[in-house]
PDB file of C-alpha atoms in Angstrom:
ATOM      1  CA  MET A   1       1.624   0.778 -29.222  1.00  0.00           C
ATOM      2  CA  PRO A   2       0.235   3.992 -30.395  1.00  0.00           C
ATOM      3  CA  GLU A   3       2.225   6.625 -29.000  1.00  0.00           C
ATOM      4  CA  ASN A   4      -0.238   8.596 -26.566  1.00  0.00           C
ATOM      5  CA  ILE A   5      -1.096   5.284 -25.027  1.00  0.00           C
ATOM      6  CA  GLN A   6       2.817   4.841 -24.770  1.00  0.00           C
ATOM      7  CA  LYS A   7       2.957   7.755 -23.107  1.00  0.00           C
ATOM      8  CA  ILE A   8      -0.018   7.221 -20.911  1.00  0.00           C
ATOM      9  CA  PHE A   9       1.411   3.652 -20.005  1.00  0.00           C
ATOM     10  CA  THR A  10       4.694   5.679 -18.756  1.00  0.00           C
ATOM     11  CA  SER A  11       3.041   8.372 -16.673  1.00  0.00           C
ATOM     12  CA  ASN A  12       0.779   5.277 -15.148  1.00  0.00           C
ATOM     13  CA  LEU A  13       3.297   3.564 -14.648  1.00  0.00           C
ATOM     14  CA  ASN A  14       5.717   6.330 -12.625  1.00  0.00           C
ATOM     15  CA  ARG A  15       2.848   7.058 -11.529  1.00  0.00           C
ATOM     16  CA  LEU A  16       2.315   3.248  -9.729  1.00  0.00           C
ATOM     17  CA  LEU A  17       5.757   2.993  -8.980  1.00  0.00           C
ATOM     18  CA  SER A  18       5.431   6.394  -6.642  1.00  0.00           C
ATOM     19  CA  LEU A  19       1.860   5.541  -4.962  1.00  0.00           C
ATOM     20  CA  HIS A  20       2.994   2.416  -3.529  1.00  0.00           C
ATOM     21  CA  GLY A  21       6.898   3.305  -3.617  1.00  0.00           C
ATOM     22  CA  LYS A  22       8.117   0.564  -5.429  1.00  0.00           C
ATOM     23  CA  THR A  23      11.399   1.136  -7.312  1.00  0.00           C
ATOM     24  CA  GLN A  24      12.248   0.245 -10.803  1.00  0.00           C
ATOM     25  CA  LEU A  25      14.670  -2.393  -9.996  1.00  0.00           C
ATOM     26  CA  GLU A  26      12.282  -4.175  -7.169  1.00  0.00           C
ATOM     27  CA  LEU A  27       9.670  -4.311 -10.672  1.00  0.00           C
ATOM     28  CA  ALA A  28      12.578  -5.716 -13.036  1.00  0.00           C
ATOM     29  CA  LYS A  29      13.424  -8.752 -10.411  1.00  0.00           C
ATOM     30  CA  TYR A  30      10.017  -9.388  -9.651  1.00  0.00           C
ATOM     31  CA  LEU A  31       9.059  -9.388 -13.487  1.00  0.00           C
ATOM     32  CA  LYS A  32      12.768 -11.234 -14.139  1.00  0.00           C
ATOM     33  CA  VAL A  33      14.046  -8.715 -16.445  1.00  0.00           C
ATOM     34  CA  SER A  34      16.736  -5.949 -16.760  1.00  0.00           C
ATOM     35  CA  ASN A  35      16.235  -3.320 -15.119  1.00  0.00           C
ATOM     36  CA  THR A  36      17.168  -1.307 -18.443  1.00  0.00           C
ATOM     37  CA  THR A  37      14.009  -2.972 -19.221  1.00  0.00           C
ATOM     38  CA  VAL A  38      12.065  -1.011 -16.886  1.00  0.00           C
ATOM     39  CA  ASN A  39      13.937   1.803 -17.339  1.00  0.00           C
ATOM     40  CA  ASN A  40      13.611   2.138 -21.097  1.00  0.00           C
ATOM     41  CA  TRP A  41       9.051   1.576 -19.768  1.00  0.00           C
ATOM     42  CA  ALA A  42       9.534   4.326 -17.296  1.00  0.00           C
ATOM     43  CA  LYS A  43      10.971   6.597 -19.469  1.00  0.00           C
ATOM     44  CA  GLY A  44       9.026   6.100 -22.771  1.00  0.00           C
ATOM     45  CA  TYR A  45      11.230   4.585 -25.006  1.00  0.00           C
ATOM     46  CA  ASN A  46       9.195   1.108 -25.829  1.00  0.00           C
ATOM     47  CA  THR A  47       6.679  -0.196 -23.683  1.00  0.00           C
ATOM     48  CA  PRO A  48       6.002  -4.063 -22.379  1.00  0.00           C
ATOM     49  CA  ARG A  49       4.212  -6.742 -24.139  1.00  0.00           C
ATOM     50  CA  MET A  50       0.571  -7.433 -22.765  1.00  0.00           C
ATOM     51  CA  ASP A  51       1.852 -10.564 -20.596  1.00  0.00           C
ATOM     52  CA  LYS A  52       4.304  -8.428 -18.757  1.00  0.00           C
ATOM     53  CA  ILE A  53       1.406  -5.464 -18.989  1.00  0.00           C
ATOM     54  CA  ASP A  54      -0.202  -8.333 -16.933  1.00  0.00           C
ATOM     55  CA  ARG A  55       2.270  -8.923 -14.483  1.00  0.00           C
ATOM     56  CA  ILE A  56       2.976  -5.772 -13.871  1.00  0.00           C
ATOM     57  CA  CYS A  57      -1.222  -5.347 -13.184  1.00  0.00           C
ATOM     58  CA  ALA A  58      -0.417  -8.342 -10.392  1.00  0.00           C
ATOM     59  CA  PHE A  59       2.768  -6.762  -9.539  1.00  0.00           C
ATOM     60  CA  PHE A  60       0.511  -3.640  -7.981  1.00  0.00           C
ATOM     61  CA  LYS A  61      -2.316  -5.003  -7.942  1.00  0.00           C
ATOM     62  CA  VAL A  62      -4.341  -3.182 -10.651  1.00  0.00           C
ATOM     63  CA  ALA A  63      -6.657  -3.245 -13.440  1.00  0.00           C
ATOM     64  CA  ARG A  64      -5.665  -3.892 -16.612  1.00  0.00           C
ATOM     65  CA  GLU A  65      -6.593   0.113 -17.446  1.00  0.00           C
ATOM     66  CA  ASP A  66      -4.940   1.491 -14.350  1.00  0.00           C
ATOM     67  CA  LEU A  67      -1.440   1.247 -17.028  1.00  0.00           C
ATOM     68  CA  LEU A  68      -3.409   1.994 -19.699  1.00  0.00           C
ATOM     69  CA  LYS A  69      -5.912   4.929 -19.520  1.00  0.00           C
ATOM     70  CA  ASP A  70      -5.287   8.041 -18.831  1.00  0.00           C
ATOM     71  CA  GLN A  71      -5.255   8.561 -15.369  1.00  0.00           C
ATOM     72  CA  ARG A  72      -4.962  12.553 -15.427  1.00  0.00           C
ATOM     73  CA  ASP A  73      -8.717  13.642 -15.126  1.00  0.00           C
ATOM     74  CA  GLY A  74      -8.945  11.080 -11.090  1.00  0.00           C
ATOM     75  CA  THR A  75     -11.305   8.418 -12.522  1.00  0.00           C
ATOM     76  CA  HIS A  76      -8.661   5.377 -12.515  1.00  0.00           C
ATOM     77  CA  THR A  77     -10.222   2.349 -10.442  1.00  0.00           C
ATOM     78  CA  THR A  78      -9.817   1.291  -7.126  1.00  0.00           C
ATOM     79  CA  ALA A  79      -6.646  -0.595  -5.807  1.00  0.00           C
ATOM     80  CA  TYR A  80      -8.152  -4.630  -5.650  1.00  0.00           C
ATOM     81  CA  TYR A  81      -8.807  -3.933  -2.424  1.00  0.00           C
ATOM     82  CA  THR A  82     -11.662  -1.005  -1.878  1.00  0.00           C
ATOM     83  CA  ASP A  83     -10.411   0.128   2.049  1.00  0.00           C
ATOM     84  CA  PRO A  84      -6.739   1.258   2.125  1.00  0.00           C
ATOM     85  CA  GLU A  85      -5.605   0.240   5.477  1.00  0.00           C
ATOM     86  CA  THR A  86      -6.224  -3.166   3.924  1.00  0.00           C
ATOM     87  CA  ALA A  87      -4.466  -2.481   0.753  1.00  0.00           C
ATOM     88  CA  LYS A  88      -1.399  -1.681   3.193  1.00  0.00           C
ATOM     89  CA  VAL A  89      -1.660  -4.902   5.494  1.00  0.00           C
ATOM     90  CA  ALA A  90      -2.285  -6.600   2.210  1.00  0.00           C
ATOM     91  CA  GLN A  91       1.048  -5.254   0.659  1.00  0.00           C
ATOM     92  CA  GLU A  92       2.700  -6.371   4.138  1.00  0.00           C
ATOM     93  CA  ILE A  93       1.368  -9.774   3.764  1.00  0.00           C
ATOM     94  CA  TYR A  94       2.772 -10.120   0.397  1.00  0.00           C
ATOM     95  CA  ASP A  95       5.931  -9.079   1.294  1.00  0.00           C
ATOM     96  CA  ASN A  96       6.078 -11.988   3.208  1.00  0.00           C
ATOM     97  CA  LYS A  97       6.828 -15.194   1.207  1.00  0.00           C
ATOM     98  CA  GLU A  98       5.337 -17.476   4.317  1.00  0.00           C
ATOM     99  CA  LEU A  99       2.080 -15.326   4.220  1.00  0.00           C
ATOM    100  CA  ARG A 100       1.275 -14.842   0.107  1.00  0.00           C
ATOM    101  CA  VAL A 101      -1.967 -17.815   0.820  1.00  0.00           C
ATOM    102  CA  LEU A 102      -3.897 -15.025   2.643  1.00  0.00           C
ATOM    103  CA  PHE A 103      -4.316 -13.600  -0.688  1.00  0.00           C
ATOM    104  CA  ASP A 104      -6.832 -16.153  -1.102  1.00  0.00           C
ATOM    105  CA  ALA A 105      -9.027 -13.709   1.662  1.00  0.00           C
ATOM    106  CA  ALA A 106     -11.529 -12.005  -0.157  1.00  0.00           C
ATOM    107  CA  ARG A 107     -11.233  -8.230  -1.897  1.00  0.00           C
ATOM    108  CA  ASN A 108     -13.364  -6.842   0.824  1.00  0.00           C
ATOM    109  CA  ALA A 109     -11.714  -8.521   4.030  1.00  0.00           C
ATOM    110  CA  SER A 110     -11.168  -5.634   6.711  1.00  0.00           C
ATOM    111  CA  SER A 111      -7.920  -4.931   7.569  1.00  0.00           C
ATOM    112  CA  GLU A 112      -8.530  -6.168  11.441  1.00  0.00           C
ATOM    113  CA  ASP A 113      -9.505  -9.605   9.600  1.00  0.00           C
ATOM    114  CA  LEU A 114      -5.744  -9.559   7.813  1.00  0.00           C
ATOM    115  CA  ALA A 115      -4.246  -8.396  10.437  1.00  0.00           C
ATOM    116  CA  THR A 116      -5.553 -11.181  13.025  1.00  0.00           C
ATOM    117  CA  ALA A 117      -4.822 -13.996  10.012  1.00  0.00           C
ATOM    118  CA  THR A 118      -1.378 -12.937   9.592  1.00  0.00           C
ATOM    119  CA  ASN A 119      -0.927 -12.999  13.563  1.00  0.00           C
ATOM    120  CA  VAL A 120      -2.524 -16.636  13.845  1.00  0.00           C
ATOM    121  CA  LEU A 121       0.027 -17.935  10.990  1.00  0.00           C
ATOM    122  CA  LYS A 122       2.851 -16.023  12.473  1.00  0.00           C
ATOM    123  CA  ALA A 123       2.099 -17.779  15.992  1.00  0.00           C
ATOM    124  CA  LEU A 124       1.697 -21.376  14.259  1.00  0.00           C
ATOM    125  CA  LEU A 125       5.187 -20.349  12.079  1.00  0.00           C
ATOM    126  CA  ALA A 126       6.822 -19.277  15.071  1.00  0.00           C
ATOM    127  CA  LYS A 127       4.690 -22.535  17.132  1.00  0.00           C
ATOM    128  CA  GLU A 128       6.156 -24.896  14.402  1.00  0.00           C
ATOM    129  CA  ARG A 129       9.828 -23.694  14.555  1.00  0.00           C
ATOM    130  CA  GLY A 130      10.114 -23.857  18.213  1.00  0.00           C
ATOM    131  CA  SER A 131      10.451 -19.801  18.404  1.00  0.00           C
ATOM    132  CA  GLU A 132       8.473 -16.920  19.542  1.00  0.00           C
ATOM    133  CA  ASP A 133       8.386 -14.690  16.638  1.00  0.00           C
ATOM    134  CA  ALA A 134       7.657 -15.835  13.036  1.00  0.00           C
ATOM    135  CA  ASP A 135       9.853 -13.065  11.526  1.00  0.00           C
TER     136      ASP A 135
END
């Protein structure tokens, strides 16, 4: 990868980690690579292959250009969900392994719609388990 793209990737990776409140270790576990590998990317020592870049995009729910294009001008694309509150609810759903099926929801779903769907699924899970709380 050319040096300027490597610097851009490193900057964007660190920005996304910070923006999403994620650690290098969380990303490493998701990608099934060592923490040292992610640390080397974050420090700009090397860059991942395109298959890993696509998995990083999936982790952050961003477009490839959010990792590979200069974002200093503030023109980066939006995350998968267009509403920040919806993105927050979606992250909570994603973090719960039993609720990830909701990611088939439409991109423009409101945070209220996602919250309602989450509560319905939690209630169904609780009923299935014979308890009051699905967590």
